[in-house]
Structures are given as C-alpha cells and as structure tokens.
XYZ file of C-alpha atoms in Angstrom:
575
model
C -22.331 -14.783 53.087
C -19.536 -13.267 51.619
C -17.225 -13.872 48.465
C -14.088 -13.823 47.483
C -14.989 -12.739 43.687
C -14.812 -8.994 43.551
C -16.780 -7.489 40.669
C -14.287 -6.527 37.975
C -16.581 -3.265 37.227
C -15.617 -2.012 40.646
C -11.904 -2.676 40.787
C -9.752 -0.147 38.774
C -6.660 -2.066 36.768
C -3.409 -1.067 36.760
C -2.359 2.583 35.380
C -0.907 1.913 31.395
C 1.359 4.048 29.627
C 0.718 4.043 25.396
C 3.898 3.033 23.955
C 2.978 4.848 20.299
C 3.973 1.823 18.815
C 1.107 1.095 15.948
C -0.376 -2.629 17.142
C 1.395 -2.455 20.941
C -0.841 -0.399 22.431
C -3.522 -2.913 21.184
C -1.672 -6.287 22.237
C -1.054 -5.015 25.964
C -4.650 -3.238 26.101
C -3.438 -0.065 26.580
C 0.066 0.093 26.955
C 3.021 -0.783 29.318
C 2.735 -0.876 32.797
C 2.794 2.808 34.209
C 5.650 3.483 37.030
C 6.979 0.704 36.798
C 9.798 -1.704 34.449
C 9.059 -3.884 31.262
C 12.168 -5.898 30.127
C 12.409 -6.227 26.129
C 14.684 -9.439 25.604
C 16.157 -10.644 22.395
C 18.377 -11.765 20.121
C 21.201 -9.059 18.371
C 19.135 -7.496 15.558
C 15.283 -7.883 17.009
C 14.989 -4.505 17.391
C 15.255 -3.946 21.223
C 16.673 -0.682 20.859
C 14.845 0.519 18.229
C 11.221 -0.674 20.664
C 13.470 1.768 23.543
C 13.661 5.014 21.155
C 10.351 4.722 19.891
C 8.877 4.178 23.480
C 10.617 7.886 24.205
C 9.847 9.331 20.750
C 6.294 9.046 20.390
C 5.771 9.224 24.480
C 7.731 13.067 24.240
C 5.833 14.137 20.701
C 2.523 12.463 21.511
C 1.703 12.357 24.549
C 3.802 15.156 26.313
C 5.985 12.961 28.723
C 9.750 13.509 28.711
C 12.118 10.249 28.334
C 15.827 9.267 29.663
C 17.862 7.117 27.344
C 20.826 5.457 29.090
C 22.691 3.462 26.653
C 25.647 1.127 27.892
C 27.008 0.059 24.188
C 26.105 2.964 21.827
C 27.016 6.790 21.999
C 24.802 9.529 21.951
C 26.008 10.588 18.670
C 25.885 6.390 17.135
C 22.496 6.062 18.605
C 21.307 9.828 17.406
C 22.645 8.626 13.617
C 21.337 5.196 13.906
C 17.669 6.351 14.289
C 17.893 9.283 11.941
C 16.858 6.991 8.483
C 13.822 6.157 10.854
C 12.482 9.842 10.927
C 13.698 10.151 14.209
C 15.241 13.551 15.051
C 16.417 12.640 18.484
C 18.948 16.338 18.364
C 15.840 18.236 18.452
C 14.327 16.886 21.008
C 17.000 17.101 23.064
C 17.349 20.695 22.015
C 13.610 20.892 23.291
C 14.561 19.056 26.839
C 11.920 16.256 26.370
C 14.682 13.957 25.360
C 18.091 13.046 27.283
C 20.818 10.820 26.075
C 23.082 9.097 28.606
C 26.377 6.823 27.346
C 27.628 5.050 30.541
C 30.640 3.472 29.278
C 30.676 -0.226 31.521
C 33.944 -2.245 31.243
C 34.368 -5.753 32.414
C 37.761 -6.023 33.419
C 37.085 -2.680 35.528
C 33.704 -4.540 37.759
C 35.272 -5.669 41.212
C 32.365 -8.291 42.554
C 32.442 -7.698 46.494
C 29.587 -7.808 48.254
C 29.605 -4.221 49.081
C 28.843 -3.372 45.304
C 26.162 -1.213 44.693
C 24.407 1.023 42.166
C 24.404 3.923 44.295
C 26.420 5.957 41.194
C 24.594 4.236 38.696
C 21.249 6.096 40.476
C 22.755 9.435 41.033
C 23.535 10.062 37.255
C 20.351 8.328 36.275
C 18.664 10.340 38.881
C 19.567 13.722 37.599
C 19.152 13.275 34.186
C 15.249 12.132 35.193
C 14.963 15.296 36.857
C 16.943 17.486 34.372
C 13.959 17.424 32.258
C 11.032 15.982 34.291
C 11.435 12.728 32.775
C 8.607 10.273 32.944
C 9.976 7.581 30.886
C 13.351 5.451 30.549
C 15.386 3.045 29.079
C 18.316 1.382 29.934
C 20.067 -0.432 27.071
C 21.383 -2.964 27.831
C 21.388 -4.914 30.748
C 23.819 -7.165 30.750
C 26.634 -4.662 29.939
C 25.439 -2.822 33.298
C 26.174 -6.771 35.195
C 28.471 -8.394 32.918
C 30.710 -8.992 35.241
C 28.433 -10.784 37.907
C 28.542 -14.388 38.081
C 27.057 -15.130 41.887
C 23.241 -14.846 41.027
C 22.521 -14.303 44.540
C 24.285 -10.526 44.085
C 22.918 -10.365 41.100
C 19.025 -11.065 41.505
C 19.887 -8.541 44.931
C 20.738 -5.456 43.048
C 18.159 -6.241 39.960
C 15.563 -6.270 42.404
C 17.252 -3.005 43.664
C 17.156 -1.650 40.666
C 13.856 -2.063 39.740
C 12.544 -1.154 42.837
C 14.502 2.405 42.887
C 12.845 2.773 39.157
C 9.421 1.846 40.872
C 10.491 4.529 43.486
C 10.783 7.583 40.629
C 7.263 6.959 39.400
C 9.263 6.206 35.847
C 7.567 3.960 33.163
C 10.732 2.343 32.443
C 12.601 -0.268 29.594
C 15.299 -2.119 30.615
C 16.397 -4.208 27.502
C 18.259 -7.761 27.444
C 20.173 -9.838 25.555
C 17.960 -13.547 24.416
C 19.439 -16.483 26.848
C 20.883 -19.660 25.481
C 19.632 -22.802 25.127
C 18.232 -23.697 28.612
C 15.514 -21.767 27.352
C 15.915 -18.742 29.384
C 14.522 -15.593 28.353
C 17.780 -13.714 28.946
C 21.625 -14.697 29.526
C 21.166 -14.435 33.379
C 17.687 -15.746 33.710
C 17.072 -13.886 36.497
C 15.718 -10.462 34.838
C 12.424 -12.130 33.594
C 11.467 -12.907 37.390
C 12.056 -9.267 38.675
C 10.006 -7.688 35.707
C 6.444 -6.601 35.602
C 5.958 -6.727 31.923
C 8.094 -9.079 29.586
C 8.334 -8.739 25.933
C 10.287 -11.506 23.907
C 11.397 -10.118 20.278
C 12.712 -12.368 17.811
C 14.194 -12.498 14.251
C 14.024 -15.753 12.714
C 14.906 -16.956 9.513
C 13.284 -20.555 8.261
C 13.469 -21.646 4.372
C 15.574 -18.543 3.921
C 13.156 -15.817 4.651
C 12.841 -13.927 7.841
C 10.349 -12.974 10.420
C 10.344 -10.202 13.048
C 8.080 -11.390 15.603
C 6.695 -10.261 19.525
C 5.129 -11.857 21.965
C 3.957 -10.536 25.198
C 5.471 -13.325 27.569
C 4.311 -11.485 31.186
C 2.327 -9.156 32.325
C 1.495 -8.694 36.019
C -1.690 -7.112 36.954
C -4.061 -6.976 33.666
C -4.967 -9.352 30.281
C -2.986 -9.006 27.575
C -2.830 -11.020 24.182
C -0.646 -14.321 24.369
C -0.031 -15.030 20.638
C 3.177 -14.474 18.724
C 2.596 -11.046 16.797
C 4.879 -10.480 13.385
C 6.071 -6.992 13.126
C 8.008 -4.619 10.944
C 10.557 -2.089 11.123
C 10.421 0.331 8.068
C 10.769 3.935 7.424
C 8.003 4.708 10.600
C 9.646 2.997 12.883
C 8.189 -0.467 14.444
C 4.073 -1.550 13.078
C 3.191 -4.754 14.837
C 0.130 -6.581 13.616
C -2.280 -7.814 16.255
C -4.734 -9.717 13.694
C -5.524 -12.483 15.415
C -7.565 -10.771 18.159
C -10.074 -9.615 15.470
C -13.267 -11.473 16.247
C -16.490 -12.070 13.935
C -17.823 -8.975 14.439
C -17.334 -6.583 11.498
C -20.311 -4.442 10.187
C -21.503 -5.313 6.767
C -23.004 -3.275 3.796
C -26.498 -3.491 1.715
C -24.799 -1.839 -0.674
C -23.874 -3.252 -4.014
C -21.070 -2.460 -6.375
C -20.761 -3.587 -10.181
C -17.913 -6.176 -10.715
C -17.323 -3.676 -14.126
C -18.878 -6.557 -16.342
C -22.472 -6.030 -16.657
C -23.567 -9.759 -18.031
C -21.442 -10.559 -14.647
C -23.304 -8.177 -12.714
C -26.974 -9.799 -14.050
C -25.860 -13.165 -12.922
C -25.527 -11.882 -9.737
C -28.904 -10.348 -9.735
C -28.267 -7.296 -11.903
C -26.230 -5.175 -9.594
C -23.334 -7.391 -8.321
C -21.406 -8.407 -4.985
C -22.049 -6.488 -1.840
C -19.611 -3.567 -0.689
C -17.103 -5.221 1.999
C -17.920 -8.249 0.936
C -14.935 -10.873 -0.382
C -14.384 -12.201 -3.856
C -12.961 -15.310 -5.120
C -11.963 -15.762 -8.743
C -10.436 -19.296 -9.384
C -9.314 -20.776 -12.757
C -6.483 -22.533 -14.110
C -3.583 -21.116 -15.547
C -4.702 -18.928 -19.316
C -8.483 -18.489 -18.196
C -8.144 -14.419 -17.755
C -8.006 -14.219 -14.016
C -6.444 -11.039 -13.441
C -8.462 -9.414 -16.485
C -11.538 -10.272 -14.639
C -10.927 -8.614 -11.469
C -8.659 -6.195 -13.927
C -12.511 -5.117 -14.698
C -13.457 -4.027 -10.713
C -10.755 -2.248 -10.405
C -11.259 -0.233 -13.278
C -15.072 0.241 -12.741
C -14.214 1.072 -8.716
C -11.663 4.007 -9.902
C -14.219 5.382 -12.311
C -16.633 5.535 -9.371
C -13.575 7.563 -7.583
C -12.709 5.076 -5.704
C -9.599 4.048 -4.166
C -7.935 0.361 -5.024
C -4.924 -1.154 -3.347
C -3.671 -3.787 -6.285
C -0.940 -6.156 -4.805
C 1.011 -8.190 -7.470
C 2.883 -11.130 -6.595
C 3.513 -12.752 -9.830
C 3.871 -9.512 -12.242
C 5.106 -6.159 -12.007
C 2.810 -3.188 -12.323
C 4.339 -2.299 -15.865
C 3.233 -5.427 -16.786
C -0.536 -5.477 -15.795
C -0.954 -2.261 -16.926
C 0.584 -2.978 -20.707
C -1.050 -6.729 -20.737
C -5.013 -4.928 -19.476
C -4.467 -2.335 -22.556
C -4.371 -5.317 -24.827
C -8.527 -5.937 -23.479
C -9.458 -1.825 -23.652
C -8.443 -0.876 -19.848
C -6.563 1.961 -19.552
C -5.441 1.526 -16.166
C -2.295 3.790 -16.086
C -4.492 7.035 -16.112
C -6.231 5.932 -12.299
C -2.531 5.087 -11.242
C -1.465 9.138 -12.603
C -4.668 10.220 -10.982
C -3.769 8.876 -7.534
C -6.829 6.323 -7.770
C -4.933 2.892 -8.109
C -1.340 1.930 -6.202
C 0.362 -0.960 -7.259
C 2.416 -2.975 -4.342
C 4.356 -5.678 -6.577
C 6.986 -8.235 -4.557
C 7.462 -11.761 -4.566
C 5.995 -14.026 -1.985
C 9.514 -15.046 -1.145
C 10.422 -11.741 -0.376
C 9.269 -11.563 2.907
C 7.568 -14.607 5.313
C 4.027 -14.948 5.535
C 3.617 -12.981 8.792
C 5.977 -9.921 7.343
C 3.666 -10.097 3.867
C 0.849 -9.702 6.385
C 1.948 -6.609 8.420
C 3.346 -4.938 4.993
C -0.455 -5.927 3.642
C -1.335 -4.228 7.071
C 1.129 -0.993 6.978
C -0.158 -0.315 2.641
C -3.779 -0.180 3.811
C -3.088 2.141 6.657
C -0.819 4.463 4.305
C -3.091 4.768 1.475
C -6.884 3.853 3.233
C -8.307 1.739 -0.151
C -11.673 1.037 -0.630
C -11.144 -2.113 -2.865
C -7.939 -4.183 -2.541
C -6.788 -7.059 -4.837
C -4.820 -10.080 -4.510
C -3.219 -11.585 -7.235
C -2.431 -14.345 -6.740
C -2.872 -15.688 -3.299
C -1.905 -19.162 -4.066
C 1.709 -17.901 -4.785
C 1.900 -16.924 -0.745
C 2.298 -21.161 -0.284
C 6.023 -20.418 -1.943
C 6.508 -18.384 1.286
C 4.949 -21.182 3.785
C 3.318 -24.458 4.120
C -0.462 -24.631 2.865
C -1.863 -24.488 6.684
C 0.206 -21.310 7.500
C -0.988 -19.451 4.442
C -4.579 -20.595 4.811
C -3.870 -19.095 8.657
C -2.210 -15.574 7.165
C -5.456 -15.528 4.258
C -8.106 -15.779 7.186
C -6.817 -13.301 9.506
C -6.201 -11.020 6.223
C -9.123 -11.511 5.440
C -10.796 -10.593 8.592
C -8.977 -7.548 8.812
C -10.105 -6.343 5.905
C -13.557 -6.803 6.705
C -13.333 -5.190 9.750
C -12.160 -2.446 7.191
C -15.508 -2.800 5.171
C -12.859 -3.482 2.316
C -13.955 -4.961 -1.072
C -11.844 -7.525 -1.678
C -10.753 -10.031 -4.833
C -8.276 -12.452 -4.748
C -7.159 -14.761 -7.978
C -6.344 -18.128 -7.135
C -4.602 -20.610 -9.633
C -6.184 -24.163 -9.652
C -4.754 -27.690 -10.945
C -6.757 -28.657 -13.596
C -7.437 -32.021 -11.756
C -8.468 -30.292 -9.156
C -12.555 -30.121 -7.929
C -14.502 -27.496 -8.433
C -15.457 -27.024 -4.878
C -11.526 -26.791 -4.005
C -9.021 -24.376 -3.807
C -5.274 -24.672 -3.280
C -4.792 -22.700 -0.465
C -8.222 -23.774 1.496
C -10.161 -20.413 1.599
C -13.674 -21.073 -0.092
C -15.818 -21.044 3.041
C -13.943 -17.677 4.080
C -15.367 -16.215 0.643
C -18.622 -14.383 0.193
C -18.955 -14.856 -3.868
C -16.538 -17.158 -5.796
C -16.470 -17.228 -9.370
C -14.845 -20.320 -10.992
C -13.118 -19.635 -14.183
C -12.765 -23.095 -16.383
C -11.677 -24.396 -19.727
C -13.944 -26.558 -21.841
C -12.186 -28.527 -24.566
C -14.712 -30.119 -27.000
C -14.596 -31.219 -30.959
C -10.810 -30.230 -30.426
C -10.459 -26.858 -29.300
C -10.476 -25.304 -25.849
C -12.697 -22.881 -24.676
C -13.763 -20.789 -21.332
C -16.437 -20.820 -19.188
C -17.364 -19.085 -15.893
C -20.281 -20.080 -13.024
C -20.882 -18.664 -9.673
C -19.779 -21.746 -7.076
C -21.798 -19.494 -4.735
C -22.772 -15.772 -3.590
C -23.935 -15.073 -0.231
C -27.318 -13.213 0.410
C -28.045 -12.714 -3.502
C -29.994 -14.727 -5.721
C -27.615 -15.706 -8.269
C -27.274 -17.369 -11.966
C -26.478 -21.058 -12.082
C -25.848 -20.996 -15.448
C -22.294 -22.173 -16.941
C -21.800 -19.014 -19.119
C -19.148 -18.935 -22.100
C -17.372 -15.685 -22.168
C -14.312 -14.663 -24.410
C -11.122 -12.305 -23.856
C -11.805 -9.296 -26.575
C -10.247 -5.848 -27.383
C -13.270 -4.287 -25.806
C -12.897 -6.540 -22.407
C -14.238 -9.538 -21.289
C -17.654 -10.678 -23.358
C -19.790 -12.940 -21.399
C -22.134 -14.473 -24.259
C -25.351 -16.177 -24.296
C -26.738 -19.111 -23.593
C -26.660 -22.017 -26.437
C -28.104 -25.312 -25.461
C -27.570 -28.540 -27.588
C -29.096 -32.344 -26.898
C -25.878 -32.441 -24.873
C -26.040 -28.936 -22.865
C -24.459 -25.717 -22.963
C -22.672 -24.784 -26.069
C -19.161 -23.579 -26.582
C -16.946 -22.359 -29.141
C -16.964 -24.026 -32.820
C -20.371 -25.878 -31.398
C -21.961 -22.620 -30.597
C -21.241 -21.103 -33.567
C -22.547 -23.648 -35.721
C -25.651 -23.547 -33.624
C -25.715 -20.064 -33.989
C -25.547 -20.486 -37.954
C -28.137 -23.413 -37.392
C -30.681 -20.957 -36.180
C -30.167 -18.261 -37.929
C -30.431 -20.233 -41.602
C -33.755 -21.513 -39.520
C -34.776 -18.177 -39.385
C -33.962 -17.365 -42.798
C -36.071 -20.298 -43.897
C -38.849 -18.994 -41.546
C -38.814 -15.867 -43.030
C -39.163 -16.983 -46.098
C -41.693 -19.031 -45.650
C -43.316 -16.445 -43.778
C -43.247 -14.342 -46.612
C -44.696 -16.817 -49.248
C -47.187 -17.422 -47.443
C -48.157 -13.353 -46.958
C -47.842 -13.374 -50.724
C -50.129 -16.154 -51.131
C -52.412 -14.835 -48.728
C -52.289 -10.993 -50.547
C -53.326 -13.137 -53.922
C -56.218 -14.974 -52.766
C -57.198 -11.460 -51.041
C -56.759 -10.028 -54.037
C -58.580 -12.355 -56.448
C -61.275 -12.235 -53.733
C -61.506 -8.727 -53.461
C -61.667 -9.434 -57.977
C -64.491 -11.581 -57.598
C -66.582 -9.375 -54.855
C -65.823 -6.537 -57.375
C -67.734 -8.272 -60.221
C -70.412 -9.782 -57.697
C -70.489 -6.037 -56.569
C -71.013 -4.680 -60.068
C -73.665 -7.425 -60.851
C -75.847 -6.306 -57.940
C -75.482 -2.789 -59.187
C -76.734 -3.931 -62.693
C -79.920 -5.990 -61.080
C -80.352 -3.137 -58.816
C -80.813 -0.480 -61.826
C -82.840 -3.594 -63.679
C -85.947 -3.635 -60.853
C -86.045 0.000 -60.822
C -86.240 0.202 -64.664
C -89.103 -3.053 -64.316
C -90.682 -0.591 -61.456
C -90.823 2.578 -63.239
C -92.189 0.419 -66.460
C -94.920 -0.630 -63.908
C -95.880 2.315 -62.916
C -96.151 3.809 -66.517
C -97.895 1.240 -67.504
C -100.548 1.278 -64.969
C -100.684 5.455 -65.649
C -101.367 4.664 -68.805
C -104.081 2.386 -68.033
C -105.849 4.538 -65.976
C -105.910 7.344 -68.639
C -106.698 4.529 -71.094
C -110.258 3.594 -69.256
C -111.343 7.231 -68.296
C -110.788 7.994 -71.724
C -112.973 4.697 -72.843
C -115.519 6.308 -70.609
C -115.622 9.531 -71.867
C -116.738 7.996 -75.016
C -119.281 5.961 -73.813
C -120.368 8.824 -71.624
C -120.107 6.532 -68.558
C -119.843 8.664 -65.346
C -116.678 9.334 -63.563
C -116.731 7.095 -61.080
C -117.131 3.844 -63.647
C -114.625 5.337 -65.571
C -111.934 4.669 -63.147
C -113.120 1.390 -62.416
C-alpha cells in the first residue's frame, strides 16, 4: 500500500544561506532562503537597511560570497558613512570587489504607468553589477521607491512577480526591503510584496510606557520550520544581535561540582561546600538586610579562584558597590583592575525588558563570565508588568544555564510578604534560595537568614543570626531560649547567662578538687602514721623473736652445763 508521508530523513530541505547576523541564523535554522528573495518590512527606523548591509558584510568577510547593494533613497557615499560607526568599512570592500554599491535615483513625477512598463533597465544595471564581481547576494532598498508610482495592483503584483522571478533566475540570495503598511494590517504599503516572497521578516520599533523595543519576527517562510515568536534585538556597535531565547528547551548539562558562596558558616549549612557550579541562586530580604553584601561575598571568593564574574547593577553604580563592600573588608576594585570582575550598571527603565535581555545576552557573549549577578531583579517590574518580567527572568535564566553559568540574583521583598513568595514569581525557577529576614524582639531589630530550599544537597534548617561586620558577614551560632532561637540583646544575655554558669561551674569544680586534694591528703597523713606504726610492731616481733631465740640458747647451754656437773651423759644433758 503506499503513502503519502515521505520520510523527512530522505528528503533534502531547501538550500539556506547564513545571514551572519548573531541569533538569525538560529531563528530561520540556518539562514535565508538560498537563490531566492526574503522581503524585510518595517516601520522608518527598524533597521531594514542596516539587516541589508549586514546580510552583504558578513556574507563577503565570512563566508566568501560577493553582495550587490542597490539603494533607491541613500547614496553610496550616505549609506558608506551611515554604516561606518557600525565597524563597517563598506570602501574597502568595494576596493576588494566583494562589495558593489548601486544609487538608482527613482522619481515619482518621472514613472509613466502604461501597460507596456517594464523593468527591463532596472535588470540590465542590476545585472551587470551581479556579474561585475560574481555577486551571490543582493539587496534592493527600498521597494516602494522602485513602484511608487503604481496604483493598479494588477501591474503591480505583474512586475513584482517579475521581479522576483528574474532574481530567482540569477541564482542570487536576495533582500528586497519594504516600508510597514497601514492600518489594514498589511505587512507593507502595497500588500502585495508579502504574497510574492519566499521568506518574510517583520521588524518593528515600538515604544510602550516610554521605553522602546526593537523586535523580529519571522512571519513566512516557504519550504522549511522556522521559529514563530517575536524575537527582541539590538543594534549596537556590532551591528544587529537578535536573541532567540525562547527556543532554549530543558536540556542544559549540569555540574557535580561545588563552589563556596565565600561565607564558610554559609557554606556548612549547605553541607560544608556550598551550591553547585551552574546552578541558580536566590537571595531575598527586605530592604537593609545586606543583600548585595551577601552575594558581594561570591563574587569576591569566585575572582580569587580566577574566575570571571559579570556583576549587573540596576539600582547602584559600580563606584558605589565597590566603596559601600570596602566598608565589610572586600576589596573588590583590585578583581575589576585585574580584568576579573565587569560591572554593567543601567536602570531598568533604560531599556524594555526584551532590550535588557539581549544587552544581558550581547555582555555574556563579550566577556564569557563564569558567575553573573543580578542585583536587583525585582527593579526589572519598573520596566514591565510582573508577568512579562517573570517571562524575561525564566528565559534568562535558562540561557544561562545552558551557559553552565553560576548565577545570584537579589530580590527585594515587602515585609508583609510570605516567606515562600517573591515579587517577581521566580522561586520554583531557583536551585538554592536564601531568605534574608529581620527579627524585631525586646525592641530592637535584628537579622536572620534560612535556606527556603537547595536542590540535591542536604541542607541546614536552622534560622541562623548573622551580623554585617568590618571583616564581612558573621553568621553566629545557635542560641535557643524556652521560646526558640535567640537574637540580638536576647542572645547576648544568654550568652552572659552561660558563661557566669560556667564560671560558677568552674568554681565549684575547683572547690570540690580542693576538697578532694585535702581529704587525699589527710588520708595519705593518716596511712603515713598507720604506715609508721606497722614499721614499729614490725621491729617489736623481731626484737620478741631474737629475745626467744637467746633465751632458748641460753637454756640449752644452761642444762648441758647442769649436766656436766652432775656428770650426766651427753645425751641427758640436752634433754
């Protein structure tokens, strides 16, 4: 029987041509579609001609394929100057023939709309300038200058299609760029271009709550998958970085290894060698509870390892950390001198969430971290609602892990707020959070830290107190009272509780080893005497003994000498 599924292993897709463009080549799988057009619609300012260049830059320098660029609106010389704060030397490589510039000047009042018009001088000069050089790529910027003076669509759609069809016919990978439509929702002003296209790209520039967005989206593309979503993207000194986060999926390696948070009582709660390398960190508290000195501590501890740490600061400027950490003993400015620690300081309402995402994006890829801070993420809400910067924290996230990037973030907290909370919604994204609280008892406030949780450790579920010194952050031990842990005042009167205990202990610890040496030594007195009285009897029944034995001696001599004298014989004398 046979099927109409064919077997996707079998079936070659369509050729793709890598645009260069950092994130592009990623959102179209591969590239644009070889040999054949890709219109780039938007508004004035999204960076259509900027995409155009870039396409012929990085295709000539990269991957060895000439470009055309046949502008309608800018000179050679305005477009050459244009690019040049880029990095883009477009003079040289037209000196080197793997770049051609084209200014067709197009005016309005000059199109006469017959039906006999054509494009037949439009493809000569195109034509030549392709093979000038070889070229393999081209742009034509912009298309509406080319028909502006078209209004019967039927014409019009007739010599689009001829035009792509005679770019299909060089073998050209080709841009054709267009001005955004109006409000019947068109793609471009014509609504026709979008039809005749093989690959669409929609940029736009928007600005909502006063801070603007560059964003892409691929809206078509015939003959292979591509990703759907709406992609933020930059324009900065390297030309255009677009940020394809959202088609990261769960499937980032992870690390056995540990690495010391930099406090070591910190480190023993979590087992005695802290948080897993790659792993994310969460370190909530409210306002005052020493946030940014705590994670302050990795980042110190990571540099002294050699490591490098990507600090980004959106509530003070580096200046400021560094003075306000030399008030606790870190001496941070000597990692930043060394080339250990950058600081990237801005305001969330700088940029919008999506653009603080790709910049977040564009710093890890200039300076490749190992560690990266966050401080604070709940200011990013400023920039957004609290679902959108939840959204730009998870894929953040994500990436980073992907990255096998240690990561803390600080997050402010309402004192009102639960424990289990956070103000932006990211606890079950986070692999060990620390919760940084006060404690205000017998009039005085105090701090405390737990671990909510840590993932794959055995952990301490002790509430520790700990205290903001010259030296760093002091965890301290563990009082407990008929009410629980101890803390500040408490403690210490606890602590002066036991140790007068202990003084009294040892005193009457010593009293009693001076009793005890007494009676030992009055003891050892009387076994002396008892001693000296045995010695005495002793020397008495050996004096009675030797008497005895005299005396019988003297008996002896006593009868023999009787017997003598009675001349008795010898043997009754000793009888």
């Amino acid at each position: 029987m046979s099927t109409l599924i064919l077997d996707n292993r079998s079936v070659d897709g369509i050729g793709k041509a890598p645009t260069g463009i950092r994130g592009l080549d990623e959102i179209t799988e591969g590239g644009l579609p070889q040999g054949r057009p890709t219109l780039v619609c938007g508004s004035a300012g999204s960076g259509k001609t900027l995409l155009g260049i870039e396409f012929l830059v990085r295709g000539a320098i990269e991957y060895n394929e000439p470009g055309v660029f046949m502008a309608f609106e800018e000179t050679a010389h305005e477009l050459t100057e244009n690019v040049r704060s880029l990095g883009f030397d477009l003079d040289c490589l037209v000196a080197d023939k793997r770049l051609r510039l084209d200014y067709v000047r197009v005016e309005r009042s000059e199109i006469e709309e017959t039906g006999e018009y054509d494009l037949e001088g439009l493809f000569v000069r195109l034509g030549y300038a392709i093979d000038a050089i070889g070229a393999k790529r081209v742009v034509l910027d912009t298309i509406e200058s080319l028909f502006s003076g078209f209004t019967d669509h039927t014409i019009l759609r007739a010599e689009l299609r001829r035009l792509f069809r005679w770019l299909k016919g060089k073998g050209v990978t080709a841009i054709i760029t267009g001005e955004r439509g109006g409000e019947d929702g068109s793609l471009t002003r014509q609504g026709i271009e979008e039809y005749v296209s093989d690959c669409v790209i929609l940029l736009d520039h928007r600005v909502q709550g006063q801070i603007s967005t560059r964003r892409l989206r691929v809206v078509k593309y015939r003959g292979t998958t591509h990703g759907t979503n709406e992609y933020p993207f930059i324009i900065s000194k390297r030309g255009i970085s677009v940020l394809p986060i959202t088609s990261l999926g769960l499937k980032h390696k992870v690390s056995r290894e540990r690495v010391s948070t930099g406090i070591d009582r910190l480190d023993a709660m979590m087992g005695g060698q802290g948080l897993f390398r790659g792993s994310t960190g969460l370190v909530t508290g409210t306002a005052g509870t020493g946030k940014s000195s705590l994670v302050a501590h990795f980042v110190e501890a990571a540099c002294r390892r050699g490591e490098r740490c990507l600090y980004f600061a959106f509530e003070e400027s580096p200046d400021q950390i560094v003075r306000n950490m030399e008030s606790i003993g870190l001496n941070l400015q000597q990692h930043v001198e060394r080339g250990l620690l950058r600081f990237e300081a801005a305001r969330p309402t700088l940029h919008g969430l999506e653009l603080h995402l790709a910049a977040v994006h564009q710093a890890i890829e200039d300076f490749r971290p190992v560690n990266v801070v966050l401080d604070p993420v709940t200011n990013l809400v400023q920039a957004g609602t609290q679902s959108e910067a939840h959204a730009m924290l998870m894929r953040m996230i994500d990436y980073l892990k992907s990255y096998e990037i240690t990561t803390w973030l600080t997050s402010l907290t309402s004192p009102g707020l639960m424990a289990v909370e956070t103000q932006v919604g990211i606890s079950s994204l986070i692999d060990t959070w620390i919760s940084l609280r006060d404690v205000e008892t017998s009039g005085e406030r105090n701090r405390g830290l737990y671990l909510v949780k840590s993932r794959g450790m055995a952990h301490s579920n002790q509430v520790r107190e700990y205290r903001l010194t010259d030296h760093g952050l002091d965890v301290l031990d563990v009082r407990l009272g008929p009410d629980g842990a101890l803390m500040g005042s408490a403690r210490l009167a606890q602590e002066a509780k036991e140790r007068a205990d202990e003084t009294l202990c040892e005193q009457e610890h010593r009293r009693k080893q001076a009793q005890i040496d007494a009676d030992r030594k009055a003891i050892e007195a009387q076994l002396a005497v008892l001693q000296a009285r045995l010695v005495v009897s002793e020397e008495e029944l050996k004096v009675a003994a030797t008497r005895e034995q005299l005396r019988r001696a003297q008996a002896i001599k006593d009868r023999i000498a009787m017997a003598e004298s009675r001349q008795a014989d010898a043997t009754d004398a000793q009888k």
